Amino acid sequence: MTTNHKTAVSKNGKAAGEKLDAMIIGAGVAGLYQLHMLRKQGLKVRAYDKASDVGGTWYWNRYPGARFDSEAYIYQYLFSEDLYKGWSWSERFPGQPEIERWMHYVADSLDLRKDIQFDTAITGASWNEDSRSWNVETADGETVETRFLIACCGMLSAPMTDPFPGQDSFKGQIFHTARWPREPIDFASKRVGVVGIGATGIQVIQTIADKVEELKVFVRTPQYVLPMKNPKYGPKEVAAYKDRFEDLKSKLPHTFTGFEYDFEHTWAELSPEQRRDVLEQVYADGSLKLWLASFGEMFFDEAVNAEVSDFVREKMRARLKDERLCDLLIPKNYGFGTHRVPLETDYLEAYLRSNVEAISLRDNPIERIVPEGIQTADGRVVPLDIIVLATGFDAGTGALTRMNIRGREGRSLTEDWGKDIRTTMGLQIHGYPNLFTTAVPLAPSAALCNMTTCLQQQTEWISDCIAHLREKGLQVMEPSRETEDRWVAHHDETAAATLISKTTSWYLGSNVPGKPRRVLSYTGGVGAYRKICDEIAAKGYEGFVKQ
Ligand code: NA7
C-alpha cells in the first residue's frame, strides 16, 4: 500500500490534503479499539468525532440516571489484562460519570487522543474509483483522503430530537436525553414533562421524580421492566471479578448475547413449579438474566412467552397496586423480551408519588408543543417549564444515513437504505468498497448484545481483514452481490422465527417514519455470528471481491 503524505497544515493543526491509510468515524467503544489496533499495524490512521472528547454513547448520554445495565465487569475490553485490571468499578451497574471516566482511562492508557480529531463532524464521503480511496468531508470544509473508511458511529447515536411540531415555540427548556448539556439542570420547583418510557425515559423518571415540583410522564406504549440490584463494590468484590478475567475472556465472546450468562433452562423439560422457581430465581438476581439467561423458548414460542409475560406482569401489578396505573403501564399487546427490557430502580413507585402524573397518550397523542407546554389531541395543554425528550434514536442506520455517503458510481447509502436496509454481516455493504461498518444492521451489534463484546469482535475482524489485504498486496475489498443476498436471506430467515419480528419498536426501525422494516439485529446469537465471521476470514474472506 502506498501512502502519500503531504505537509500543508489546516486550521485545526492537522496536515491538510494528506492521505490516510484508514479513517475511523467515532471515538467511542468501537472507535478507540479500532484506532489502537490499526495503529499497531503501522497504518497512518486517525479517528474523527463530532464530540469534544472520547466516549461515544457515554459522552452524549449524560442525562440524569444514565447507567449501565450490562454488569460493569463484562462491559469491558478483554484484549489486555492490564487494561482490564487497571480500572476498578465502584458498583455492579455504574452511572454515566464513572463510565465516561473509564473511557478517558482507556484513551489515556493507550495514548489514543493524539490520533483523534475532536469537534469534527463528518458530513460526507465518496468513493473515488481512480484513486481507490474515499474522499471524506468534514463540517468545517476539510477533505481527507483515506484508503479505508471505518464507521464506528454506534447503533444509537442519531437521536430523534424533533418529533413534534412547535418545539421552537416552547418558552421553557427542552432537551433530548442524548444531547444533554454538561451543566447541571436545576429541577427544583420546576414542572417537568418526560416524553418516552423506553430504557432512557425510565432512568430519567426514577432519578428526577423526587427532585421536581411536578412530573408529567407522557405514556404511549407500556414497558415490561425488571428491578435492578446494584450493590456497591469494595476491594473484595473488585478483586473477585478481576480474578475472573480469563474466565470472562473465554466465555463472553461465545454466549448468545455476549453476556456472561446464557439460556440455562429448557421450558419443556421442567414442571410448572420448577419453571416458576427458575423465573423467581433469575428475577431476584436483579439483572437482565430473566431476559437473557432463563428460557430461550420465550423468543420463539408464543405459549412460553405468554407465561413469562404473565409472570412479569404479576410482579409489576404487585408494585403498582393502582388499577389505572396497571392498565396504563403494564403491557398487554406484546410479549416480554420482544422489546428491549429496561432495568429500573423504584421506577414504578415513582408513579405513586403525589407530584407525578402519568398522562395516557392512548387514543390521545401529543399534537404539538406550544409556548406553555405540551398539547395533546384533545386540546389539553399541560403547562411545563422543562421538556425531556426521551424519544429514542434512528437506530443502526441513522448515523450513516444522516451523512452523504456515496459508493460506486455515486450510489447513495441514504437512498439505498431508504429503500432496503442491507449489509453483509453488518461489516461491509455491496457497492461501498473499503467501507467497513460496526454496530449497523444485520449483525448482533445492532441491538441484541453486550455492546463491548460485539464491538470488539467486529473491530478485530476488520483489523485482521485490513492486515490480510496489506499482506497480499490488495487495495480494495467489497462483498459480492450474491454474498450479500445470501446473508440478508439468512438474517431474515433467522429473524422471522423469532417473536421480535412480530412486534413494533426500534428493534425493527418502526419508530422512524418511512424507515424500511427489518429486524435490525442478527438474531442467530453472538457466538454463532462470530463463528461465521471467523470461518469466512479463515477462507481468505470468501465471498468478498478483492483487488
Ligand atoms: P426507545 O426505547 O426507542 O424509547 C423511546 C420512547 O419514546 C418510547 O416510549 C416511545 O413510545 C416514545 N416516543 C417516541 N416518539 C413519541 C411520540 N411522538 N409521542 C409519544 N411518545 C413517543 O429509546 P430509549 O432512548 O429509551 O432507548 C433506546 C435504547 O438505548 C435502549 O433500548 C437501550 O438499548 C439504550 P413508543 O414505544 O414508540 O410508543
XYZ file of C-alpha atoms and ligand atoms in Angstrom:
586
model
C 0.000 0.000 0.000
C 1.363 3.410 -0.888
C 0.783 6.403 1.297
C 1.157 9.918 0.043
C 1.920 12.301 2.908
C 1.584 15.986 2.154
C 2.520 18.557 4.700
C 0.335 21.680 4.377
C -1.335 22.373 7.714
C -5.075 23.067 8.036
C -6.716 25.411 10.538
C -7.020 22.678 13.165
C -3.356 21.867 13.024
C -3.639 18.655 11.019
C -1.916 18.139 7.720
C -4.340 19.302 5.009
C -4.862 17.224 1.897
C -2.990 14.284 3.385
C -3.880 10.715 2.610
C -4.658 8.318 5.418
C -4.493 4.560 5.257
C -7.578 4.397 7.449
C -10.049 6.842 8.876
C -12.301 5.925 11.759
C -15.542 7.779 12.390
C -16.259 7.792 16.101
C -14.221 7.667 19.293
C -16.463 5.513 21.425
C -16.077 1.890 22.471
C -15.507 0.612 18.911
C -13.550 3.565 17.542
C -10.987 3.627 20.343
C -10.128 -0.040 19.993
C -10.117 0.136 16.194
C -7.673 3.014 16.352
C -5.436 1.147 18.763
C -5.327 -1.969 16.568
C -4.769 -0.250 13.242
C -2.075 1.962 14.701
C -0.313 -1.146 15.982
C -0.273 -2.429 12.415
C 1.693 0.674 11.469
C -1.100 2.301 9.500
C -1.489 6.018 9.159
C -4.850 6.203 10.853
C -6.924 8.860 12.543
C -10.279 8.881 14.283
C -12.737 11.760 13.973
C -15.539 12.578 16.350
C -18.003 15.427 16.480
C -17.855 15.266 20.269
C -15.230 17.196 22.195
C -13.843 14.097 23.856
C -13.881 10.314 23.772
C -16.800 8.198 24.938
C -19.369 7.975 22.139
C -22.618 6.931 23.783
C -21.113 7.717 27.162
C -20.117 11.190 26.063
C -23.551 12.158 24.746
C -25.920 10.391 27.133
C -25.257 12.369 30.296
C -28.914 12.687 31.273
C -29.912 12.173 34.921
C -29.824 8.490 35.826
C -27.912 7.231 32.761
C -26.190 3.991 33.703
C -25.161 0.530 32.529
C -27.486 -2.384 32.522
C -24.724 -4.747 31.495
C -22.636 -5.588 34.562
C -19.610 -3.266 34.562
C -17.148 -6.153 34.691
C -18.435 -7.536 31.385
C -18.816 -4.181 29.602
C -15.064 -4.307 29.118
C -12.222 -4.608 26.685
C -10.801 -8.081 27.039
C -7.730 -7.827 24.789
C -5.479 -6.597 27.584
C -5.378 -7.989 31.085
C -3.528 -4.902 32.299
C -6.165 -2.575 30.896
C -8.927 -4.689 32.429
C -7.314 -4.908 35.825
C -6.129 -1.311 35.908
C -9.646 0.011 36.443
C -11.867 -0.724 39.441
C -15.621 -0.256 39.297
C -17.482 1.101 42.291
C -20.714 -0.838 41.774
C -22.318 -3.522 39.650
C -24.133 -1.128 37.275
C -22.272 2.202 37.438
C -23.603 5.530 36.229
C -22.554 7.612 33.244
C -19.987 9.837 35.003
C -17.987 6.793 36.095
C -18.308 5.157 32.675
C -17.118 8.323 30.978
C -14.113 8.408 33.335
C -13.366 4.808 32.369
C -13.394 5.717 28.681
C -10.914 8.502 29.438
C -8.785 5.961 31.287
C -8.804 3.715 28.190
C -7.887 6.582 25.853
C -5.099 7.721 28.169
C -3.718 4.244 28.841
C -3.467 3.520 25.125
C -2.342 7.077 24.317
C -5.091 7.449 21.730
C -6.004 11.135 21.895
C -3.067 12.273 19.766
C -4.671 10.478 16.802
C -8.221 11.698 17.327
C -9.642 14.876 15.866
C -12.497 16.056 18.081
C -15.212 18.629 17.396
C -15.273 17.493 13.790
C -18.435 16.109 12.234
C -18.109 14.003 9.112
C -20.694 15.208 6.618
C -19.995 13.047 3.598
C -17.716 10.559 1.905
C -17.435 9.496 -1.709
C -15.594 6.577 -3.264
C -13.057 7.516 -5.901
C -12.668 4.674 -8.366
C -9.444 6.043 -9.844
C -7.521 6.504 -6.633
C -9.275 3.539 -4.961
C -9.903 5.582 -1.888
C -12.556 7.581 -0.065
C -12.739 11.373 -0.088
C -14.219 12.324 3.229
C -15.644 15.743 4.049
C -15.915 17.375 7.431
C -18.406 20.010 8.532
C -15.683 22.662 8.547
C -14.826 22.039 4.919
C -11.773 19.831 5.317
C -11.355 16.977 2.829
C -9.426 13.887 3.809
C -8.449 11.049 1.507
C -8.335 7.600 3.025
C -7.916 4.079 1.666
C -10.211 2.519 4.258
C -13.157 4.171 5.954
C -14.372 2.559 9.142
C -17.679 3.611 10.667
C -17.623 3.220 14.433
C -20.575 5.528 14.907
C -22.597 3.493 17.393
C -26.029 1.972 16.889
C -27.857 4.581 18.967
C -26.229 7.861 18.028
C -28.759 9.538 15.746
C -31.300 10.884 18.242
C -34.910 11.666 17.358
C -34.608 15.231 18.594
C -37.532 16.848 16.760
C -40.541 14.571 16.928
C -43.130 17.319 17.456
C -44.205 20.446 15.622
C -43.833 23.669 17.532
C -40.745 22.701 19.544
C -39.083 26.047 18.768
C -42.020 27.926 20.227
C -41.591 26.460 23.731
C -40.822 29.152 26.324
C -39.045 26.805 28.718
C -36.089 24.448 28.250
C -36.246 21.392 26.032
C -33.646 18.610 25.979
C -33.251 15.328 24.170
C -31.627 12.847 26.539
C -28.794 12.128 24.091
C -27.957 15.827 23.745
C -27.931 16.605 27.435
C -25.917 19.681 28.466
C -22.800 19.371 30.618
C -24.049 21.999 33.068
C -26.381 20.645 35.756
C -30.079 21.351 35.209
C -31.925 22.834 38.139
C -35.102 20.800 38.556
C -36.207 22.204 41.896
C -39.589 23.924 41.762
C -39.904 23.073 38.059
C -42.771 21.461 36.196
C -41.103 18.795 34.088
C -42.583 16.705 31.290
C -40.936 13.477 30.121
C -41.917 12.059 26.751
C -40.920 8.426 26.316
C -40.679 5.478 28.662
C -38.023 3.387 26.947
C -34.877 2.375 28.846
C -33.807 6.026 28.820
C -37.057 7.665 29.934
C -37.312 5.164 32.776
C -33.861 6.091 34.083
C -34.726 9.786 33.908
C -38.117 9.396 35.586
C -36.882 7.353 38.544
C -33.999 9.789 39.058
C -35.819 13.123 38.937
C -39.240 12.217 40.393
C -38.278 13.385 43.889
C -36.347 16.443 42.664
C -39.032 18.230 40.686
C -42.083 20.176 41.679
C -44.290 18.289 39.226
C -43.511 15.447 36.865
C -45.787 14.650 33.935
C -44.943 11.417 32.142
C -46.404 11.039 28.661
C -47.050 7.328 28.187
C -47.651 5.795 24.782
C -46.508 2.143 24.794
C -46.123 0.468 28.205
C -42.883 -1.384 29.017
C -42.070 -4.566 30.871
C -39.477 -3.658 33.495
C -37.207 -5.611 35.827
C -35.833 -4.276 39.118
C -32.088 -3.777 39.218
C -29.902 -4.889 42.123
C -26.908 -2.658 42.205
C -24.575 -3.468 45.109
C -21.552 -1.267 45.758
C -18.178 -2.858 45.100
C -15.392 -2.674 47.669
C -11.868 -4.104 47.277
C -13.111 -7.652 47.902
C -15.708 -7.621 45.117
C -13.325 -5.878 42.731
C -10.606 -8.462 43.373
C -13.142 -11.252 42.870
C -14.282 -10.068 39.437
C -10.727 -9.277 38.353
C -9.750 -12.830 39.224
C -12.306 -13.981 36.692
C -10.642 -12.181 33.794
C -9.538 -15.342 31.954
C -12.873 -16.998 32.532
C -14.820 -13.994 31.212
C -12.455 -13.627 28.281
C -13.084 -17.188 27.192
C -16.807 -17.134 27.886
C -18.274 -13.786 26.756
C -17.497 -13.999 23.020
C -19.367 -17.290 22.678
C -22.659 -16.804 24.521
C -25.911 -15.921 22.754
C -25.833 -12.253 23.734
C -22.220 -11.603 24.713
C -23.184 -11.517 28.377
C -21.552 -13.929 30.804
C -24.769 -15.872 31.143
C -26.638 -17.917 28.579
C -30.034 -19.599 28.396
C -29.640 -22.218 31.044
C -33.040 -23.863 31.165
C -35.381 -25.652 28.811
C -39.032 -24.891 29.389
C -40.280 -28.207 28.022
C -38.138 -30.207 30.442
C -39.470 -28.597 33.618
C -42.675 -28.854 35.611
C -44.755 -25.686 36.166
C -43.347 -25.437 39.712
C -39.764 -25.776 38.511
C -40.339 -23.136 35.817
C -41.720 -20.777 38.442
C -38.678 -21.424 40.644
C -36.352 -20.564 37.775
C -38.242 -17.361 36.994
C -38.224 -16.314 40.668
C -34.520 -17.046 40.882
C -33.496 -15.060 37.826
C -35.885 -12.243 38.748
C -34.225 -11.998 42.155
C -30.818 -11.645 40.514
C -31.680 -8.019 39.679
C -30.056 -8.176 36.243
C -31.128 -8.956 32.688
C -30.937 -12.682 33.458
C -34.684 -13.172 33.256
C -34.495 -11.949 29.686
C -31.161 -13.342 28.544
C -30.495 -16.369 30.710
C -33.747 -18.086 31.535
C -35.717 -19.779 28.752
C -34.610 -19.248 25.149
C -38.024 -20.569 24.062
C -39.595 -17.278 25.127
C -38.249 -15.736 21.901
C -39.820 -18.344 19.642
C -42.774 -19.969 21.329
C -45.857 -17.831 21.938
C -47.196 -20.044 24.716
C -43.912 -19.894 26.664
C -43.667 -16.188 26.044
C -47.212 -15.670 27.312
C -46.400 -17.395 30.605
C -43.170 -15.477 31.133
C -45.003 -12.254 30.262
C -47.684 -13.065 32.839
C -45.005 -13.635 35.462
C -43.531 -10.165 34.851
C -46.969 -8.531 34.691
C -47.818 -10.032 38.051
C -44.634 -8.599 39.570
C -45.406 -5.168 38.146
C -49.018 -5.293 39.316
C -47.927 -6.081 42.868
C -45.827 -2.927 42.914
C -48.204 -0.569 41.127
C -51.356 -1.573 43.011
C -53.469 1.219 41.455
C -55.801 -0.132 38.721
C -55.470 2.866 36.411
C -51.688 2.732 36.596
C -51.708 -1.020 35.968
C -53.868 -0.502 32.916
C -51.583 2.238 31.617
C -48.143 0.888 32.452
C -48.342 -2.900 32.121
C -48.043 -4.184 28.555
C -50.860 -6.286 27.154
C -50.293 -6.315 23.421
C -46.784 -7.702 23.029
C -44.690 -10.295 24.789
C -41.932 -9.885 27.327
C -38.471 -9.687 25.781
C -39.603 -8.791 22.278
C -38.784 -5.135 23.002
C -35.642 -4.006 24.807
C -36.096 -4.809 28.521
C -35.077 -1.968 30.855
C -33.706 -2.447 34.358
C -35.003 0.056 36.894
C -34.869 1.159 40.500
C -38.147 2.324 42.072
C -39.382 3.392 38.649
C -42.901 2.073 39.146
C -43.031 3.525 42.652
C -42.326 6.971 41.182
C -45.882 6.935 39.784
C -47.268 6.547 43.293
C -45.843 9.907 44.338
C -48.281 12.803 44.634
C -46.169 15.064 42.369
C -46.095 12.548 39.492
C -48.845 12.119 36.921
C -48.890 9.559 34.104
C -50.683 11.033 31.106
C -52.037 8.452 28.700
C -51.403 9.026 25.015
C -53.518 6.028 24.113
C -56.088 7.429 21.639
C -54.890 10.910 22.564
C -51.426 11.541 21.070
C -49.249 14.576 21.565
C -50.286 17.012 18.884
C -47.708 19.737 19.250
C -45.541 21.727 21.576
C -46.880 25.154 22.387
C -45.170 28.034 24.223
C -46.628 26.904 27.571
C -46.046 23.167 27.300
C -47.359 20.061 25.556
C -50.702 19.908 23.811
C -52.484 16.608 23.280
C -55.068 15.807 20.604
C -57.986 16.507 22.972
C -56.800 20.121 23.203
C -55.417 19.838 26.747
C -52.256 21.882 27.302
C -50.009 20.535 30.048
C -48.058 23.541 31.360
C -44.334 22.839 31.743
C -41.015 24.544 32.461
C -38.785 21.738 31.136
C -39.500 19.097 28.477
C -37.323 15.982 28.402
C -37.500 14.123 25.105
C -36.565 10.509 25.782
C -37.824 9.745 22.307
C -35.097 7.392 21.150
C -32.951 7.060 18.058
C -32.865 6.246 14.387
C -31.064 3.070 15.404
C -28.388 1.293 13.434
C -28.731 3.266 10.224
C -29.291 6.909 11.250
C -25.668 7.754 11.983
C -24.673 6.895 8.409
C -27.793 7.933 6.502
C -27.518 11.401 8.031
C -24.163 11.699 6.225
C -23.873 11.836 2.461
C -22.078 8.566 1.739
C -21.612 7.777 -1.944
C -20.247 4.465 -3.145
C -19.506 3.106 -6.603
C -20.980 5.196 -9.439
C -22.251 7.767 -6.977
C -24.809 5.493 -5.363
C -26.139 6.932 -2.137
C -26.293 4.953 1.097
C -29.100 7.204 2.328
C -31.132 6.287 -0.760
C -30.163 2.609 -0.722
C -31.025 2.141 2.957
C -34.081 4.323 2.465
C -35.441 1.509 0.273
C -33.962 -1.604 1.840
C -31.552 -1.972 4.748
C -28.895 -4.454 3.639
C -25.359 -5.259 4.741
C -23.039 -8.234 4.637
C -22.831 -9.373 8.247
C -23.014 -5.747 9.316
C -19.367 -5.430 8.293
C -19.468 -4.252 4.684
C -22.040 -3.166 2.114
C -22.104 -4.175 -1.537
C -21.415 -1.121 -3.699
C -19.353 0.608 -0.988
C -15.816 -0.806 -1.293
C -13.402 -0.379 1.599
C -16.163 0.937 3.818
C -16.201 -1.141 6.980
C -19.016 -0.830 9.484
C -19.674 -1.671 13.116
C -22.967 -1.509 15.031
C -25.047 -1.362 11.865
C -27.934 -3.681 10.961
C -27.735 -7.400 10.234
C -25.204 -8.130 12.967
C -25.807 -8.733 16.691
C -24.182 -5.392 17.458
C -27.236 -3.623 16.036
C -29.101 -4.363 19.272
C -29.083 -7.778 20.849
C -25.778 -7.993 22.663
C -23.462 -6.703 25.300
C -22.014 -3.986 23.109
C -18.370 -4.247 24.075
C -18.323 -7.985 23.334
C -19.787 -7.441 19.876
C -17.824 -4.341 19.010
C -14.521 -5.956 19.943
C -15.305 -8.880 17.683
C -16.238 -6.642 14.757
C -13.287 -4.281 15.095
C -10.897 -7.239 15.422
C -12.371 -8.790 12.275
C -11.928 -5.507 10.403
C -8.398 -5.081 11.674
C -7.462 -8.649 10.663
C -9.061 -8.138 7.286
C -7.071 -4.984 6.564
C -3.889 -6.762 7.683
C -4.723 -9.609 5.295
C -5.256 -7.242 2.374
C -1.975 -5.488 3.043
C -0.141 -8.755 3.321
C -1.497 -9.867 -0.033
C -0.799 -6.509 -1.656
C -4.526 -5.876 -2.199
C -6.133 -2.471 -2.006
C -9.869 -2.935 -2.316
C -12.461 -5.256 -0.809
C -16.210 -5.409 -1.155
C -18.829 -8.134 -0.675
C -20.260 -9.554 -3.871
C -23.949 -9.035 -4.528
C -24.513 -12.800 -4.151
C -22.750 -12.900 -0.777
C -24.873 -10.041 0.469
C -28.070 -11.623 -0.871
C -27.221 -14.835 0.972
C -26.543 -13.031 4.234
C -29.710 -10.942 4.025
C -31.757 -14.092 3.334
C -30.146 -15.931 6.257
C -30.662 -12.930 8.527
C -34.331 -12.615 7.573
C -34.986 -16.311 7.946
C -33.393 -16.324 11.400
C -35.327 -13.222 12.448
C -38.650 -14.497 11.108
C -38.506 -17.421 13.524
C -38.479 -15.026 16.494
C -41.366 -13.210 18.105
C -39.336 -9.981 17.871
C -40.194 -9.859 14.155
C -43.894 -9.650 15.032
C -43.658 -6.515 17.186
C -43.031 -2.826 16.614
C -40.160 -0.950 18.238
C -36.780 0.436 17.322
C -35.632 -3.191 17.002
C -37.427 -3.138 13.628
C -36.961 0.515 12.787
C -40.673 1.117 13.208
C -40.074 4.141 15.435
C -38.777 6.152 12.472
C -41.365 7.326 9.932
C -40.665 5.867 6.493
C -37.813 3.597 7.599
C -37.947 0.225 5.848
C -38.835 -2.570 8.252
C -36.334 -5.282 9.073
C -35.262 -6.789 12.367
C -32.080 -4.771 12.757
C -30.097 -7.166 14.883
C -28.908 -10.570 13.737
C -30.771 -12.994 15.980
C -28.667 -16.106 15.439
C -26.593 -15.303 18.520
C -23.291 -13.596 19.211
C -21.310 -16.849 19.406
C -22.758 -18.245 16.185
C -22.190 -14.961 14.361
C -18.570 -14.896 15.465
C -18.082 -18.418 14.165
C -19.450 -17.458 10.746
C -17.218 -14.361 10.603
C -14.167 -16.411 11.613
C -14.845 -19.087 9.014
C -15.116 -16.508 6.252
C -11.832 -14.922 7.347
C -10.129 -18.317 7.515
C -11.140 -18.914 3.900
C -9.398 -15.708 2.786
C -12.572 -13.595 3.088
C -14.594 -15.855 0.873
C -17.486 -14.142 -0.880
C -15.742 -10.784 -0.901
C -14.255 -9.400 -4.117
C -10.658 -8.272 -3.658
C -8.431 -6.286 -5.977
P -36.741 3.965 22.895
O -36.617 2.667 23.548
O -36.900 3.997 21.405
O -37.959 4.728 23.575
C -38.485 5.898 23.029
C -39.712 6.274 23.806
O -40.223 7.486 23.282
C -40.825 5.244 23.683
O -41.514 5.178 24.899
C -41.691 5.844 22.588
O -43.017 5.409 22.610
C -41.593 7.306 22.955
N -41.927 8.150 21.829
C -41.235 8.350 20.703
N -41.881 9.209 19.903
C -43.014 9.542 20.530
C -44.098 10.393 20.214
N -44.152 11.051 19.062
N -45.099 10.506 21.106
C -45.051 9.840 22.281
N -44.053 9.020 22.642
C -43.046 8.882 21.771
O -35.498 4.913 23.210
P -34.602 4.959 24.527
O -33.686 6.107 24.384
O -35.417 4.859 25.747
O -33.799 3.640 24.465
C -33.020 3.320 23.329
C -32.007 2.322 23.733
O -30.937 2.982 24.418
C -32.449 1.300 24.715
O -33.208 0.308 24.148
C -31.143 0.846 25.283
O -30.548 -0.099 24.414
C -30.338 2.077 25.336
P -43.441 4.124 21.712
O -42.789 2.946 22.357
O -42.884 4.379 20.333
O -44.903 4.117 21.733
